[in-house]
């Protein structure tokens, strides 16, 4: 997989050189390139934005500048991802779909966003996904790109030390729609609090049942919306009073 990011603030993407995502690049699991949008502005002042047609506050990023950037970076096999609060919501299913792409180009908008014609024209020759990471306001798309690149990269073959994690974590393939159960490790007692006794009982069936019940209990308390999409059999399995 190749990932290109186009942004006014290339340094915002430096964290992608660190940790799990950075190591995945070093191991050749995917290639990452970050491009400064301003290099595609042609006037003396390197202008990238202008006032919105129809009035309103703020500035909108110009289509001609973005068009030149995408001509240089994207192609027919590209999935163009445009982070926007007005997009479809990112979830683990969408992250897995993006992880199957050969080439992702992330277009980081600032200000009031990018002229809509950029996505509309791109959609004539490539796949375009306008994606939100949640219902809150950011200053630009860069933080959303950090989130999406990490969510995608960890799903690429060879990136996770324990591929099982991609299944057992909250929202992982192995437990779609359930939050992960609480986790514990040494010391056995922390400030007077022991760990749940079942976890050292050696009874693997009882441990699995406890983990399942805790996932359901936690999901019911924190994300009842997720329970609504679980099938009746899954709910019947649980004998938890939530
Ligand atoms: N608020 C934003 C501003 C600019 C680009 C993306 C976003 C965004 C993406 N997901 C939520 O918000």
Coordinates of C-alpha atoms and ligand atoms in Angstrom, one line a residue:
X1 CA 0.0 0.0 0.0
X2 CA 1.1 3.6 -0.7
X3 CA -0.3 6.5 1.3
X4 CA 0.1 10.1 0.2
X5 CA -1.0 13.0 2.4
X6 CA -1.5 16.6 1.0
X7 CA -1.5 19.3 3.7
X8 CA -0.5 22.9 4.4
X9 CA 1.2 21.6 7.6
X10 CA 3.5 18.7 6.7
X11 CA 5.1 18.7 10.1
X12 CA 1.6 17.8 11.6
X13 CA 2.2 14.3 10.1
X14 CA 5.6 13.8 11.8
X15 CA 4.0 11.5 14.4
X16 CA 3.5 9.0 11.6
X17 CA 7.2 8.4 11.6
X18 CA 7.1 7.1 15.1
X19 CA 6.0 3.9 16.9
X20 CA 3.9 1.2 15.2
X21 CA 3.2 3.2 12.1
X22 CA 6.8 4.4 11.7
X23 CA 8.1 0.8 12.1
X24 CA 5.6 -0.5 9.6
X25 CA 7.1 1.9 7.0
X26 CA 10.6 0.9 7.9
X27 CA 9.5 -2.7 7.5
X28 CA 8.1 -1.9 4.1
X29 CA 4.5 -2.7 5.0
X30 CA 3.4 0.5 3.4
X31 CA 5.0 3.7 1.9
X32 CA 4.1 7.2 3.1
X33 CA 4.8 10.5 1.4
X34 CA 3.6 13.9 2.7
X35 CA 3.2 16.8 0.3
X36 CA 3.0 20.6 1.0
X37 CA -0.1 21.9 -0.8
X38 CA 1.4 25.4 -1.1
X39 CA 3.9 24.1 -3.7
X40 CA 0.9 23.8 -6.1
X41 CA -0.2 27.5 -5.6
X42 CA 1.1 29.4 -8.6
X43 CA 0.6 33.1 -7.8
X44 CA 3.3 35.2 -6.2
X45 CA 1.6 35.0 -2.8
X46 CA 1.1 31.2 -3.0
X47 CA -2.6 31.7 -2.4
X48 CA -4.5 28.5 -1.5
X49 CA -7.9 29.9 -0.4
X50 CA -10.5 32.5 -1.1
X51 CA -13.8 33.9 0.2
X52 CA -16.8 31.5 -0.1
X53 CA -19.4 32.1 -2.8
X54 CA -22.7 32.7 -1.2
X55 CA -21.0 34.7 1.6
X56 CA -20.4 33.4 5.1
X57 CA -17.5 33.5 7.5
X58 CA -14.0 32.1 6.8
X59 CA -12.3 31.0 3.7
X60 CA -12.6 28.0 1.3
X61 CA -9.6 26.2 -0.2
X62 CA -9.3 26.8 -4.0
X63 CA -10.2 24.0 -6.4
X64 CA -7.5 24.9 -9.0
X65 CA -4.7 24.5 -6.4
X66 CA -6.1 21.2 -5.2
X67 CA -6.6 20.1 -8.7
X68 CA -2.9 20.5 -9.5
X69 CA -1.9 18.7 -6.3
X70 CA -4.2 15.7 -7.1
X71 CA -3.0 15.6 -10.7
X72 CA 0.5 15.2 -9.3
X73 CA -0.3 12.6 -6.6
X74 CA -3.4 10.7 -7.4
X75 CA -4.4 8.3 -10.2
X76 CA -7.3 6.0 -11.3
X77 CA -6.4 3.4 -8.7
X78 CA -6.4 5.9 -5.9
X79 CA -8.9 6.1 -3.1
X80 CA -9.1 9.8 -2.3
X81 CA -10.0 10.3 1.4
X82 CA -11.3 13.8 2.3
X83 CA -11.6 14.2 6.1
X84 CA -14.6 16.4 6.9
X85 CA -17.1 16.8 9.7
X86 CA -19.8 16.3 6.9
X87 CA -18.5 12.9 6.0
X88 CA -19.5 9.3 6.6
X89 CA -18.5 8.2 10.0
X90 CA -15.2 6.2 10.4
X91 CA -15.6 2.9 12.1
X92 CA -13.6 -0.4 12.2
X93 CA -15.5 -1.7 9.1
X94 CA -14.6 1.4 7.1
X95 CA -11.0 1.2 8.4
X96 CA -10.8 -2.4 7.2
X97 CA -12.2 -1.3 3.8
X98 CA -9.5 1.4 3.4
X99 CA -6.8 -1.1 4.5
X100 CA -7.7 -3.1 1.3
X101 CA -6.9 -0.2 -1.0
X102 CA -3.6 -0.1 -3.0
X103 CA -3.3 3.7 -2.9
X104 CA -4.8 6.2 -0.4
X105 CA -4.5 9.9 -0.9
X106 CA -5.6 12.0 2.1
X107 CA -6.6 15.6 1.3
X108 CA -6.3 17.7 4.5
X109 CA -8.7 20.6 4.4
X110 CA -8.3 23.7 6.5
X111 CA -10.5 26.8 7.1
X112 CA -14.1 26.2 6.0
X113 CA -13.1 23.2 3.8
X114 CA -12.2 22.5 0.2
X115 CA -14.2 23.7 -2.8
X116 CA -16.7 20.8 -3.4
X117 CA -15.8 20.6 -7.1
X118 CA -12.4 19.0 -6.1
X119 CA -14.1 15.8 -4.8
X120 CA -16.7 15.9 -7.5
X121 CA -14.2 16.1 -10.4
X122 CA -11.9 13.5 -8.7
X123 CA -14.9 11.1 -8.4
X124 CA -15.0 11.1 -12.3
X125 CA -11.8 9.1 -12.3
X126 CA -11.2 7.6 -8.9
X127 CA -13.0 6.5 -5.7
X128 CA -13.6 9.3 -3.3
X129 CA -14.6 9.0 0.4
X130 CA -15.5 12.0 2.5
X131 CA -15.0 10.7 6.1
X132 CA -15.6 12.1 9.6
X133 CA -13.9 10.8 12.7
X134 CA -16.6 12.1 15.0
X135 CA -19.0 14.9 15.7
X136 CA -16.7 17.6 16.8
X137 CA -14.9 20.5 15.2
X138 CA -11.1 20.3 14.4
X139 CA -9.0 23.1 12.9
X140 CA -8.2 20.9 9.9
X141 CA -8.0 17.4 8.5
X142 CA -4.5 16.5 9.7
X143 CA -5.5 15.1 13.1
X144 CA -8.2 13.0 11.4
X145 CA -5.5 11.7 9.0
X146 CA -3.3 10.6 11.9
X147 CA -6.3 8.7 13.3
X148 CA -7.2 7.1 10.0
X149 CA -3.6 6.1 9.0
X150 CA -3.0 4.4 12.4
X151 CA -6.4 2.6 12.2
X152 CA -5.6 1.4 8.7
X153 CA -1.9 0.6 9.2
X154 CA -2.5 -1.7 12.1
X155 CA -4.7 -3.8 9.9
X156 CA -2.0 -4.3 7.2
X157 CA -0.3 -7.8 7.1
X158 CA 2.7 -8.0 9.3
X159 CA 2.2 -4.8 11.2
X160 CA 0.7 -6.1 14.4
X161 CA 3.0 -8.2 16.6
X162 CA -0.1 -10.1 17.7
X163 CA -2.6 -10.3 14.8
X164 CA -5.1 -11.5 17.3
X165 CA -5.4 -8.0 18.6
X166 CA -7.0 -6.9 15.4
X167 CA -9.8 -9.4 16.3
X168 CA -10.2 -9.2 20.0
X169 CA -9.8 -5.4 20.5
X170 CA -13.0 -3.4 20.9
X171 CA -14.8 -3.3 17.6
X172 CA -12.3 -6.0 16.3
X173 CA -13.6 -8.5 13.8
X174 CA -14.0 -11.1 16.6
X175 CA -16.5 -9.0 18.6
X176 CA -18.2 -6.6 16.3
X177 CA -20.2 -4.1 18.3
X178 CA -18.9 -5.1 21.7
X179 CA -16.5 -3.0 23.9
X180 CA -13.4 -4.8 25.1
X181 CA -13.6 -6.3 28.7
X182 CA -11.4 -4.7 31.5
X183 CA -7.8 -5.8 31.4
X184 CA -5.5 -6.5 34.4
X185 CA -1.8 -7.4 35.0
X186 CA 0.7 -7.5 37.8
X187 CA 0.8 -6.5 40.7
X188 CA -1.9 -8.8 41.9
X189 CA -3.0 -6.2 44.4
X190 CA -2.9 -2.5 43.7
X191 CA -3.6 0.0 46.5
X192 CA -5.7 -2.6 48.2
X193 CA -7.5 -3.7 45.1
X194 CA -7.1 -7.3 44.0
X195 CA -7.8 -8.5 40.4
X196 CA -11.0 -10.5 39.7
X197 CA -10.4 -13.9 41.2
X198 CA -11.7 -15.8 38.1
X199 CA -8.7 -14.5 36.2
X200 CA -6.3 -16.7 38.3
X201 CA -8.7 -19.6 38.7
X202 CA -7.2 -21.6 35.8
X203 CA -10.7 -22.2 34.6
X204 CA -10.5 -21.1 31.0
X205 CA -14.2 -21.5 30.3
X206 CA -15.0 -19.4 33.3
X207 CA -12.5 -16.7 32.3
X208 CA -14.0 -16.6 28.8
X209 CA -17.5 -16.3 30.2
X210 CA -16.4 -13.6 32.6
X211 CA -14.8 -11.6 29.7
X212 CA -17.9 -11.9 27.6
X213 CA -20.2 -10.9 30.4
X214 CA -17.9 -7.9 31.2
X215 CA -17.9 -6.9 27.5
X216 CA -21.7 -7.0 27.4
X217 CA -22.0 -5.2 30.7
X218 CA -19.6 -2.4 29.7
X219 CA -21.2 -2.1 26.3
X220 CA -24.7 -1.8 27.8
X221 CA -23.6 0.9 30.2
X222 CA -21.3 3.0 27.9
X223 CA -22.6 2.3 24.4
X224 CA -26.2 1.0 24.5
X225 CA -26.5 2.1 20.9
X226 CA -24.2 -0.8 20.0
X227 CA -26.3 -3.3 21.7
X228 CA -29.2 -2.4 19.5
X229 CA -27.4 -4.0 16.5
X230 CA -26.4 -7.2 18.3
X231 CA -28.4 -10.2 17.3
X232 CA -30.8 -11.8 19.8
X233 CA -28.6 -15.0 20.1
X234 CA -25.6 -12.9 21.3
X235 CA -27.7 -11.1 23.9
X236 CA -29.3 -14.4 25.0
X237 CA -25.8 -15.9 25.6
X238 CA -25.2 -13.3 28.3
X239 CA -26.6 -13.7 31.8
X240 CA -25.6 -10.3 32.9
X241 CA -27.7 -7.8 34.8
X242 CA -26.7 -4.5 33.2
Ligands
LIG1 N1 -13.6 19.2 11.9 C1 -12.8 19.0 10.7 C2 -12.2 20.1 10.1 C3 -11.5 19.9 8.9 C4 -11.3 18.6 8.4 C5 -11.9 17.6 9.1 C6 -12.6 17.7 10.2 C7 -13.3 16.6 10.9 C8 -13.1 15.2 10.5 N2 -13.8 14.5 11.4 C9 -14.4 15.3 12.3 O1 -14.0 16.6 12.0

